[in-house]
Short mmCIF file of C-alpha atoms and ligand atoms in Angstrom, two decimals:
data_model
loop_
_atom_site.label_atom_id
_atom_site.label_comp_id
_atom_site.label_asym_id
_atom_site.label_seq_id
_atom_site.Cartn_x
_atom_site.Cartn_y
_atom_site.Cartn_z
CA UNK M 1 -14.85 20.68 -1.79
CA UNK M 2 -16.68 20.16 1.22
CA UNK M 3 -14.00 18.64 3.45
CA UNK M 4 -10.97 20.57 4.30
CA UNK M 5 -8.03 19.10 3.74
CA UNK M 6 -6.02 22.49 4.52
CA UNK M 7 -6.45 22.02 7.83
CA UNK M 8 -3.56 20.73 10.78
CA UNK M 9 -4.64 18.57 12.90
CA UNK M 10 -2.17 18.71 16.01
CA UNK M 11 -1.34 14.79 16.20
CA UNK M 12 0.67 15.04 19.25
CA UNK M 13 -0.48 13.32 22.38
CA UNK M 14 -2.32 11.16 20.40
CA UNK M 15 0.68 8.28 20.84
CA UNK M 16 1.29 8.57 16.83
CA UNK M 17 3.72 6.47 15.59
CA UNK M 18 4.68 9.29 12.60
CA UNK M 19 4.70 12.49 14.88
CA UNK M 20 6.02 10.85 17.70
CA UNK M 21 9.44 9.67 16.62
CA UNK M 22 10.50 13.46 16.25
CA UNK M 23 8.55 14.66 19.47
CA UNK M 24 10.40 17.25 20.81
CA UNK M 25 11.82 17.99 17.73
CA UNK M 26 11.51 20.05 14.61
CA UNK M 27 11.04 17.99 12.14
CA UNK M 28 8.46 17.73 10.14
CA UNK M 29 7.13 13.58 10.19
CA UNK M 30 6.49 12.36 5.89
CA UNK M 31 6.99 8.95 6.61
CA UNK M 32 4.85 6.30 7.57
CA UNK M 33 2.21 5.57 5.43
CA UNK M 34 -0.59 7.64 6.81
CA UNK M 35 -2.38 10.99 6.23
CA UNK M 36 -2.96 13.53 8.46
CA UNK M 37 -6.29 14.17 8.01
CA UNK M 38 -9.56 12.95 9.81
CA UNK M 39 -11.41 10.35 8.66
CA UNK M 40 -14.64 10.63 6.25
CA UNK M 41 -17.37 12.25 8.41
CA UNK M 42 -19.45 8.71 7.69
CA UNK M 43 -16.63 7.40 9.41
CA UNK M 44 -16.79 9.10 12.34
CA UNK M 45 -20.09 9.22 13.17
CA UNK M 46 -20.61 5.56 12.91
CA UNK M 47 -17.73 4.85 14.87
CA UNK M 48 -19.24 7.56 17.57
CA UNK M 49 -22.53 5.38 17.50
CA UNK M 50 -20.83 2.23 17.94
CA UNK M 51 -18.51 3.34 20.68
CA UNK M 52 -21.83 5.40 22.16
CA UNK M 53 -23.60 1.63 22.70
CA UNK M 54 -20.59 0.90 24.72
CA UNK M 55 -20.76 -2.96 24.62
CA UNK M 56 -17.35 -4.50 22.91
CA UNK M 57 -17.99 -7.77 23.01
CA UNK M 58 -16.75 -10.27 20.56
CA UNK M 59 -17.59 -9.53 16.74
CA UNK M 60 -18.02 -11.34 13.79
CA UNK M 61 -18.55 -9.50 9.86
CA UNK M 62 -21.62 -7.73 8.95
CA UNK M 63 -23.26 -9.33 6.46
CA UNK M 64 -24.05 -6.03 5.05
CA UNK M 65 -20.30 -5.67 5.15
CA UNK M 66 -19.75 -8.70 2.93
CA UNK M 67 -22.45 -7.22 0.45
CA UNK M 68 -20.95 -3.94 0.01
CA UNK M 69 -17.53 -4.93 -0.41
CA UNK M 70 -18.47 -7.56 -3.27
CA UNK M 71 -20.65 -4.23 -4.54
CA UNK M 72 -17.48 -2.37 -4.73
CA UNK M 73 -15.64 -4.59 -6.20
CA UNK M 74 -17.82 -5.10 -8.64
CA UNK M 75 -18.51 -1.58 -9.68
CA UNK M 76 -15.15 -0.11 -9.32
CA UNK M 77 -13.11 -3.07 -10.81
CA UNK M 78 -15.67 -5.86 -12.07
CA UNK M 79 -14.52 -7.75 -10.19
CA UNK M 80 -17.71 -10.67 -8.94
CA UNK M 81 -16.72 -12.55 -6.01
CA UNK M 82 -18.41 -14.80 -3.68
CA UNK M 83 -18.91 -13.85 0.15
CA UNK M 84 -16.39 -17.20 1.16
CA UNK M 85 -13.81 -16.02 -0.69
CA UNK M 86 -13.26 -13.36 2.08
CA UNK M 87 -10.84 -13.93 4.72
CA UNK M 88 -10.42 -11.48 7.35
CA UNK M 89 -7.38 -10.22 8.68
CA UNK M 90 -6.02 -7.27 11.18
CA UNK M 91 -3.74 -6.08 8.77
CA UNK M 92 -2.15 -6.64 4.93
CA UNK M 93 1.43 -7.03 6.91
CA UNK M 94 -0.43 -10.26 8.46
CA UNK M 95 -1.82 -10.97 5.27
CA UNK M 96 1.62 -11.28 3.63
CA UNK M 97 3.16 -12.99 6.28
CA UNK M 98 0.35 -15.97 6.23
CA UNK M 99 0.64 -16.31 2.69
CA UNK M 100 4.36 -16.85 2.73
CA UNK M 101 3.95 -19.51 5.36
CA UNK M 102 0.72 -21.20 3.52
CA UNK M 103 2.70 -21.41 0.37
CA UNK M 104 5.24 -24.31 -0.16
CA UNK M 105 7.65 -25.50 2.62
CA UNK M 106 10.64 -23.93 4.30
CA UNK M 107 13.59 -23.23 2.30
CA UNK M 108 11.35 -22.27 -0.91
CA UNK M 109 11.58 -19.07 -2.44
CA UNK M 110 9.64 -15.90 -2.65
CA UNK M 111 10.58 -13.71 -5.49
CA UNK M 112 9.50 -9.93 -4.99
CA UNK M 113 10.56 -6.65 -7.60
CA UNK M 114 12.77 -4.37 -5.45
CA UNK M 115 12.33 -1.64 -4.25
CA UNK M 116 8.96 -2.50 -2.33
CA UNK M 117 7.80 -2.16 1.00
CA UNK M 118 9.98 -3.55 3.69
CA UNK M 119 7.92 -6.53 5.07
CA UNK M 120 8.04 -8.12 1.68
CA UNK M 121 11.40 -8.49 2.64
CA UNK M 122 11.28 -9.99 5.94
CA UNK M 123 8.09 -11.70 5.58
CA UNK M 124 9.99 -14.62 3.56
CA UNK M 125 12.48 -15.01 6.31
CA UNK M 126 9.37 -15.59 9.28
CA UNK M 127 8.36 -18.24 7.53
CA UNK M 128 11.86 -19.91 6.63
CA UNK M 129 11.80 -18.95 2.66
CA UNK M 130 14.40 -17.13 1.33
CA UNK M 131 13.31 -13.89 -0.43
CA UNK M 132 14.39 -13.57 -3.95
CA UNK M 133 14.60 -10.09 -4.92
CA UNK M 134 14.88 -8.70 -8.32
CA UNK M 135 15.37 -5.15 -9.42
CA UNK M 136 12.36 -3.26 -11.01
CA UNK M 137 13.80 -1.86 -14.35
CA UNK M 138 13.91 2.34 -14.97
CA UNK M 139 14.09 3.90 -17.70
CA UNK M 140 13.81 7.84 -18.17
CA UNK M 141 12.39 7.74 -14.51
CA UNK M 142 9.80 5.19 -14.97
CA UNK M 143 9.50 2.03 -13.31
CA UNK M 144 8.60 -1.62 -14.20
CA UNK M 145 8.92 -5.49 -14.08
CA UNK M 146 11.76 -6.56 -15.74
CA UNK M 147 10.98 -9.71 -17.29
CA UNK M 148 14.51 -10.43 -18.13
CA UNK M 149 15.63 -10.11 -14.55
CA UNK M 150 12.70 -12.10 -13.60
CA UNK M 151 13.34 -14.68 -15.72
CA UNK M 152 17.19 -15.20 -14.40
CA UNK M 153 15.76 -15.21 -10.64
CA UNK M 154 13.06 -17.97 -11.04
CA UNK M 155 14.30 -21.40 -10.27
CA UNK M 156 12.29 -24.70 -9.09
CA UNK M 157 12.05 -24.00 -5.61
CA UNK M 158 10.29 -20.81 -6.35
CA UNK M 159 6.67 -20.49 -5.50
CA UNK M 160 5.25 -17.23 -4.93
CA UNK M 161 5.27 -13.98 -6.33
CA UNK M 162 4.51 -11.07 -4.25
CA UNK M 163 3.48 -8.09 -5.70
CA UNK M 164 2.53 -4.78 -4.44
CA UNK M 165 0.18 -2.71 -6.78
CA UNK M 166 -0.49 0.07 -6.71
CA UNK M 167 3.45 0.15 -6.40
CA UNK M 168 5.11 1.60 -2.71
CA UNK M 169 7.29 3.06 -3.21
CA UNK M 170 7.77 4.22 -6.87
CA UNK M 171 3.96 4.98 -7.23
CA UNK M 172 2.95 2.64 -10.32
CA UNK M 173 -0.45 1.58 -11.12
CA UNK M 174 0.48 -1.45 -12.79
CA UNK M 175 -1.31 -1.47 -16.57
CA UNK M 176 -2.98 -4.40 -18.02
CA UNK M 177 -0.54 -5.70 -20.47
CA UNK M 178 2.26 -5.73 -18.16
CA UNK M 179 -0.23 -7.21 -15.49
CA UNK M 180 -1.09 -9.72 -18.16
CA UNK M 181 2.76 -10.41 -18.71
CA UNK M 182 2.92 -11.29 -15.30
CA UNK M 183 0.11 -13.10 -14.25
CA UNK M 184 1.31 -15.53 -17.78
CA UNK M 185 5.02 -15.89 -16.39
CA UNK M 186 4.02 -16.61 -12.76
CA UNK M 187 1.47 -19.65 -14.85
CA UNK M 188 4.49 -20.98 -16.77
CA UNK M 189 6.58 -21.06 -13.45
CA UNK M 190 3.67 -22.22 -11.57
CA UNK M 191 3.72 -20.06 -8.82
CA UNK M 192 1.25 -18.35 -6.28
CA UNK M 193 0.41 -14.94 -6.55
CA UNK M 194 0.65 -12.88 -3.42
CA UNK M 195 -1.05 -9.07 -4.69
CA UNK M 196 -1.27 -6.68 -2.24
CA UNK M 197 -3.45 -4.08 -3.16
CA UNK M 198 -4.13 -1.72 0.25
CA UNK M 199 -3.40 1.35 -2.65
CA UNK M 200 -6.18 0.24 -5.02
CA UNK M 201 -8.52 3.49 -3.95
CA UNK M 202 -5.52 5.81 -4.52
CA UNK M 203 -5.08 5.76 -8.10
CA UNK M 204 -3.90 9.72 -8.62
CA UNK M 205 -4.25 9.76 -12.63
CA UNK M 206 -7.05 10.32 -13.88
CA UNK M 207 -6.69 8.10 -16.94
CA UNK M 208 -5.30 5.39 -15.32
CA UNK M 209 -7.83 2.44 -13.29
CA UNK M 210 -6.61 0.49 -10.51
CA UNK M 211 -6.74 -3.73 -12.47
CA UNK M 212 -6.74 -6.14 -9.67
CA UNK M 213 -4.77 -8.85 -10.87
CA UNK M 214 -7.24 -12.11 -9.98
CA UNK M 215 -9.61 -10.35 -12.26
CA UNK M 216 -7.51 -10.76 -15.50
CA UNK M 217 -8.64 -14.22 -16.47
CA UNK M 218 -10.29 -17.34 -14.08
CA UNK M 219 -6.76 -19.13 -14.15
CA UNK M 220 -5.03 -16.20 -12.64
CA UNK M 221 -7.72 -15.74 -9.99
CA UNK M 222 -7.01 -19.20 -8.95
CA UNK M 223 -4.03 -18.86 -8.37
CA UNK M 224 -3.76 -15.44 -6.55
CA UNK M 225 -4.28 -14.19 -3.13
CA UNK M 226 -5.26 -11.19 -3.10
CA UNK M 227 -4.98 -8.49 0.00
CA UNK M 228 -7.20 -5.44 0.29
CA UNK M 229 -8.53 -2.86 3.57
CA UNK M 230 -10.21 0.08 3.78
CA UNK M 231 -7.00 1.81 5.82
CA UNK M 232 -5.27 3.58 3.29
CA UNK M 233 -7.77 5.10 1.48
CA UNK M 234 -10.08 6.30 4.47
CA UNK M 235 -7.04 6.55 6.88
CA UNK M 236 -8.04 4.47 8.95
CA UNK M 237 -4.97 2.09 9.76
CA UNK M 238 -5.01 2.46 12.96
CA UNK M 239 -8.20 0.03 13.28
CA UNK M 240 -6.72 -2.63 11.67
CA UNK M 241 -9.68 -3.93 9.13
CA UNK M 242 -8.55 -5.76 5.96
CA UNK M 243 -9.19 -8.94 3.84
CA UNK M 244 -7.63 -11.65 1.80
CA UNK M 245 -10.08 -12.33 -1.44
CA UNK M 246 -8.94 -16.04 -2.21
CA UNK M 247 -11.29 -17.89 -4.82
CA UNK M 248 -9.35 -21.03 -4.79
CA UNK M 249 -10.88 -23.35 -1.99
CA UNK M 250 -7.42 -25.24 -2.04
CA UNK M 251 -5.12 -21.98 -1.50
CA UNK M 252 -7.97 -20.74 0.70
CA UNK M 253 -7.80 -23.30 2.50
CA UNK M 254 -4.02 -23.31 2.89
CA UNK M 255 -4.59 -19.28 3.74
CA UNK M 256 -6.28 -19.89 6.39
CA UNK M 257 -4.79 -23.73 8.14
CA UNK M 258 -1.55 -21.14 8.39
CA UNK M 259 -3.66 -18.44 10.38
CA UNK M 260 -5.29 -20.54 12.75
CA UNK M 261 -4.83 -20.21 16.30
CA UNK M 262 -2.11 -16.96 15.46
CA UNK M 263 -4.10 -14.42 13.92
CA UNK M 264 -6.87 -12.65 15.66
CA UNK M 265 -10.34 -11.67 14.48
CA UNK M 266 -11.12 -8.03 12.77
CA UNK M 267 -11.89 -5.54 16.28
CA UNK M 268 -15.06 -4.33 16.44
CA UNK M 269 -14.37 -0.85 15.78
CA UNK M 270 -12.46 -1.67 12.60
CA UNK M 271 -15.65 -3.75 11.29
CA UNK M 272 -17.85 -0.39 11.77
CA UNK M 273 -15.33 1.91 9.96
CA UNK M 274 -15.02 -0.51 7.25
CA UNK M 275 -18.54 -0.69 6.69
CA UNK M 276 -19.38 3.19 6.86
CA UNK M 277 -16.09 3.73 4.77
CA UNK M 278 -17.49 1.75 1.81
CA UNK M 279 -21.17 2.82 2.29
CA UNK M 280 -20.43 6.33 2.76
CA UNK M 281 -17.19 7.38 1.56
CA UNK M 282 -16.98 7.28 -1.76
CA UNK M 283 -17.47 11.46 -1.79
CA UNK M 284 -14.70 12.04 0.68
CA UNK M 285 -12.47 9.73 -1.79
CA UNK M 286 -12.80 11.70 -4.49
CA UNK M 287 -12.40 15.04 -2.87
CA UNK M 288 -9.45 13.22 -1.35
CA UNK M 289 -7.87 12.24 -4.40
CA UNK M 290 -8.21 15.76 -6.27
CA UNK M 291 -6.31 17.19 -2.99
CA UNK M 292 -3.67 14.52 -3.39
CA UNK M 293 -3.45 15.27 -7.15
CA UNK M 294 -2.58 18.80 -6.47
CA UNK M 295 0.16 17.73 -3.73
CA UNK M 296 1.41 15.25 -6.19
CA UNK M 297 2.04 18.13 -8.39
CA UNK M 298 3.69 19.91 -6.30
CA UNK M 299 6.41 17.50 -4.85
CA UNK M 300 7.34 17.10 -8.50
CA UNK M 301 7.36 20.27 -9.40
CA UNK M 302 10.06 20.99 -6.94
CA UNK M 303 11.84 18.20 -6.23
CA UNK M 304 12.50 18.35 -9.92
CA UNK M 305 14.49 22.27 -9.49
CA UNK M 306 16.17 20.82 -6.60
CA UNK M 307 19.61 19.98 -7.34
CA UNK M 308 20.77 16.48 -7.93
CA UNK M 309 17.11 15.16 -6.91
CA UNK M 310 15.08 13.47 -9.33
CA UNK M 311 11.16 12.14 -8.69
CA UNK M 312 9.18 9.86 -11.17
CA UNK M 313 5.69 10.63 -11.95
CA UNK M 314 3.54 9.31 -8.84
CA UNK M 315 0.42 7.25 -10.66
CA UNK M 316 -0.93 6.14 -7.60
CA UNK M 317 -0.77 6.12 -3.70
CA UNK M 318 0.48 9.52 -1.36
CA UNK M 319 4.04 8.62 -1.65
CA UNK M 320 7.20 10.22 -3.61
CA UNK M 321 10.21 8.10 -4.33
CA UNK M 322 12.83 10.29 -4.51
CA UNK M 323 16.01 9.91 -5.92
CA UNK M 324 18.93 11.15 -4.52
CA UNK M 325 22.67 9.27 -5.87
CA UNK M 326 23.84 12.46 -8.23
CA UNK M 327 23.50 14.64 -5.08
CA UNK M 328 26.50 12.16 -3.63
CA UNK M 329 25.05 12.21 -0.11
CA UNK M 330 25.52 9.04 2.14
CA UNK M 331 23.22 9.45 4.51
CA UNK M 332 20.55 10.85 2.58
CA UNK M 333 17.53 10.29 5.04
CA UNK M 334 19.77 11.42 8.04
CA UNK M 335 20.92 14.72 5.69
CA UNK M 336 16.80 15.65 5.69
CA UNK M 337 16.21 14.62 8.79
CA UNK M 338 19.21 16.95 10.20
CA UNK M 339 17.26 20.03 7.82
CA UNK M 340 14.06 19.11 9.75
CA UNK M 341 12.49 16.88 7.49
CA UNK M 342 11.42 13.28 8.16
CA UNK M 343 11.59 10.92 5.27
CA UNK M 344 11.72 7.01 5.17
CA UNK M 345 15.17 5.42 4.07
CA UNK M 346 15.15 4.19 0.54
CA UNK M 347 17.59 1.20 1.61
CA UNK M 348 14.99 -0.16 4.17
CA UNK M 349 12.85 -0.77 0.92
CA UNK M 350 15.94 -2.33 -1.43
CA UNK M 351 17.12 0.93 -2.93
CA UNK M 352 20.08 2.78 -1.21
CA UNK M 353 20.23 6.49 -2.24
CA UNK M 354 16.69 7.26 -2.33
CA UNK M 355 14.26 8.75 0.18
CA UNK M 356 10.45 8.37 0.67
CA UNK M 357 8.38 11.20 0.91
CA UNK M 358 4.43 10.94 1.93
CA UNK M 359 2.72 13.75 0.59
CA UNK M 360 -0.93 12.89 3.09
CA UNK M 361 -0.42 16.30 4.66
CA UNK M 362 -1.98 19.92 4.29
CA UNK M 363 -0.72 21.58 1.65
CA UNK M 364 0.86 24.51 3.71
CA UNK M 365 3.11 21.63 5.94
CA UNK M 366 4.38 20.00 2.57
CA UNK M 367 5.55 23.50 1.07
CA UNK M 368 7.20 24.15 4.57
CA UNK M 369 9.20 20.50 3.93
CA UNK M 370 9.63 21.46 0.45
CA UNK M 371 11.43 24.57 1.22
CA UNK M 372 13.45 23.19 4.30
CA UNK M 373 14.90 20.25 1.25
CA UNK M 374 15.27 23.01 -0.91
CA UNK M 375 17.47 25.62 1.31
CA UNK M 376 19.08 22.46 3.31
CA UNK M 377 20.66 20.99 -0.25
CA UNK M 378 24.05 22.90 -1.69
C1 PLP U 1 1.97 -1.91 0.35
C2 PLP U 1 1.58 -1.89 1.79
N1 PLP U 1 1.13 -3.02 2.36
C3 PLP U 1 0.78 -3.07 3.65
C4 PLP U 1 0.85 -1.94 4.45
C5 PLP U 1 0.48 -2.02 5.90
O1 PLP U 1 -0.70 -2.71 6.05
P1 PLP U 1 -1.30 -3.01 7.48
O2 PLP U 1 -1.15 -1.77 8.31
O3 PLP U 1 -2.73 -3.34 7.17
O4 PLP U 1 -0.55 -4.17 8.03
C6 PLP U 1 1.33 -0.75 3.90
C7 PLP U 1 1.48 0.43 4.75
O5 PLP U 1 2.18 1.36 4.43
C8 PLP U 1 1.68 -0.73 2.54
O6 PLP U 1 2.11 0.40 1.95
#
């Protein structure tokens, strides 16, 4: 492995959003969704060149950008889009916001599977829908659509679906069939699909693919907005690059009447990452994903002898949904937090009693955290 992903990185001073909500304190930050490790080298050194040439004016898309993404796309997924059926955004949290606002009128619904990411929640409420959540199903600590649930929540004022895979928090790389299930109930209802995808290059399993859901059949893809960036993978969020891929010129259409005038263009620095991130880094991901596998491994490993803590099997992304309700705690985020680790609150997300841990550390700082749950719990 050529990069080293053992190494810390002192974050501080560097106005970080995850290390500096405990400055000052000992606590160890495994929250926010990003890693702490430097970017891919290709990265780097392209955003050195471009900040090196020191003229920021205003910047539109490489075309080579366009090209390499529909490359990707094609070889990892085959997936074959067209260049217009890229919007750009500054971020997937704009991405879902727009979409709620582009799809049917105020007072419509929004149905989402709980637990998910917080702004699926509040993202309805901007744009005057009401968000219709419905439980994910478990069962012997793995999660999925419930169908039944689904089909109790649907009524005629509902119009989109978003979805988040690969799944934050509980880690699923959504399968085909169950993909397929969906995208054929979401047809019956007639409603928009909403998939945001920003985990797609962190698919941990090795036997598992990331399936983006426009590419199941043409009908689906028109109907389906889908939302995709470079950040997570490369960790670069911080430069706020992503992309809608809408194929329908009538939703894209919509997509885009709803951004105008409100949403800014892509920076100029997050147009250069994104380009060397999907020429260049496709080494880096893999030796990113084998560290990631082995960290996986180990925050189930012990979370599993910890008492009353359970974890499900993470498929896909850096994050650990941990559950907590047998240990009785009330507070369980503020019970870590006071034992010096920093983990998101499961209720943010839709699902009181669980914590969320991001593994997107060196090794040695996750076995620190991992001993400070261990010792702090009775
Ligand atoms: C599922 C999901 N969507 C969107 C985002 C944030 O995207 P952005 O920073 O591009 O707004 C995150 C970050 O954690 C995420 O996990």
């Amino acid at each position: 492995m050529s990069t080293n992903f053992d190494e810390i990185i002192d974050r501080t001073g560097t106005a970080s959003e995850k290390w500096d909500r405990y400055a000052g304190r000992d606590v160890l930050p495994l929250w926010v969704a990003d890693m702490d490790f430097r970017a891919p080298p290709a990265v780097i050194e392209a955003l050195n060149a471009r900040v090196a040439h020191g003229v920021f004016g205003y910047t539109h898309p490489a075309e080579e950008l366009c090209d390499v993404i529909r490359e990707v796309l094609n070889g990892d997924y085959s997936w074959r889009i067209e260049r217009e059926w890229i919007v750009w955004l500054p971020g997937l949290v704009t991405g879902l916001n727009v979409a709620c606002r582009a799809v049917g009128d105020e007072g419509d619904e929004v149905l989402t599977a709980i637990p998910v990411y917080p702004p699926f929640l509040s993202a309805p409420r901007h744009a005057r829908r009401t968000a219709v959540t419905v439980p994910l199903g478990e069962e012997d600590g793995r999660w999925s659509l419930d169908f039944q649930a689904l089909e109790k929540a649907v009524t005629p004022r509902s119009r989109l679906f978003l979805l988040c895979n690969p799944h934050n928090p509980v880690g699923r790389a959504f399968g085909r069939e169950e993909l397929a299930r969906l995208a054929e109930w979401c047809a019956r209802n007639n409603l928009v699909i909403c998939s945001d995808e920003i985990h797609a290059g962190l698919v941990l399993d090795a036997d598992k693919n990331h399936i983006p859901i426009a590419t199941l059949s043409p009908e689906t893809a028109s109907r389906t907005i889908t939302l995709l960036a470079p950040s997570k993978t490369f960790n670069i969020p911080g430069l706020g690059c992503a992309f809608a891929v809408i194929p329908d010129p009538g939703l894209r259409q919509r997509f885009t009447a709803a951004m105008a005038g409100i949403v800014p263009p892509v920076n100029a620095l997050g147009f250069t990452a994104a380009l060397a991130a999907y020429q260049e880094g496709s080494g880096w991901q893999r030796e990113l994903l084998a560290y990631l596998r082995g960290n996986r491994d180990l925050v189930e490993q012990e979370v599993a002898r910890m008492p009353g803590l359970a974890v499900n099997h993470v498929e896909a992304t850096y994050l650990a949904w941990i559950d907590t309700r047998k240990t009785g705690l009330t507070d369980p985020a503020g019970f870590f937090e006071e034992a010096g680790i920093g983990l998101s609150d499961g209720a943010r997300f839709g699902g009181p009693g669980f914590v969320r841990l991001n593994f997107g550390c060196p090794q040695s700082m996750l076995l620190q955290a991992l001993d400070r749950m261990k010792t702090a719990l009775p």
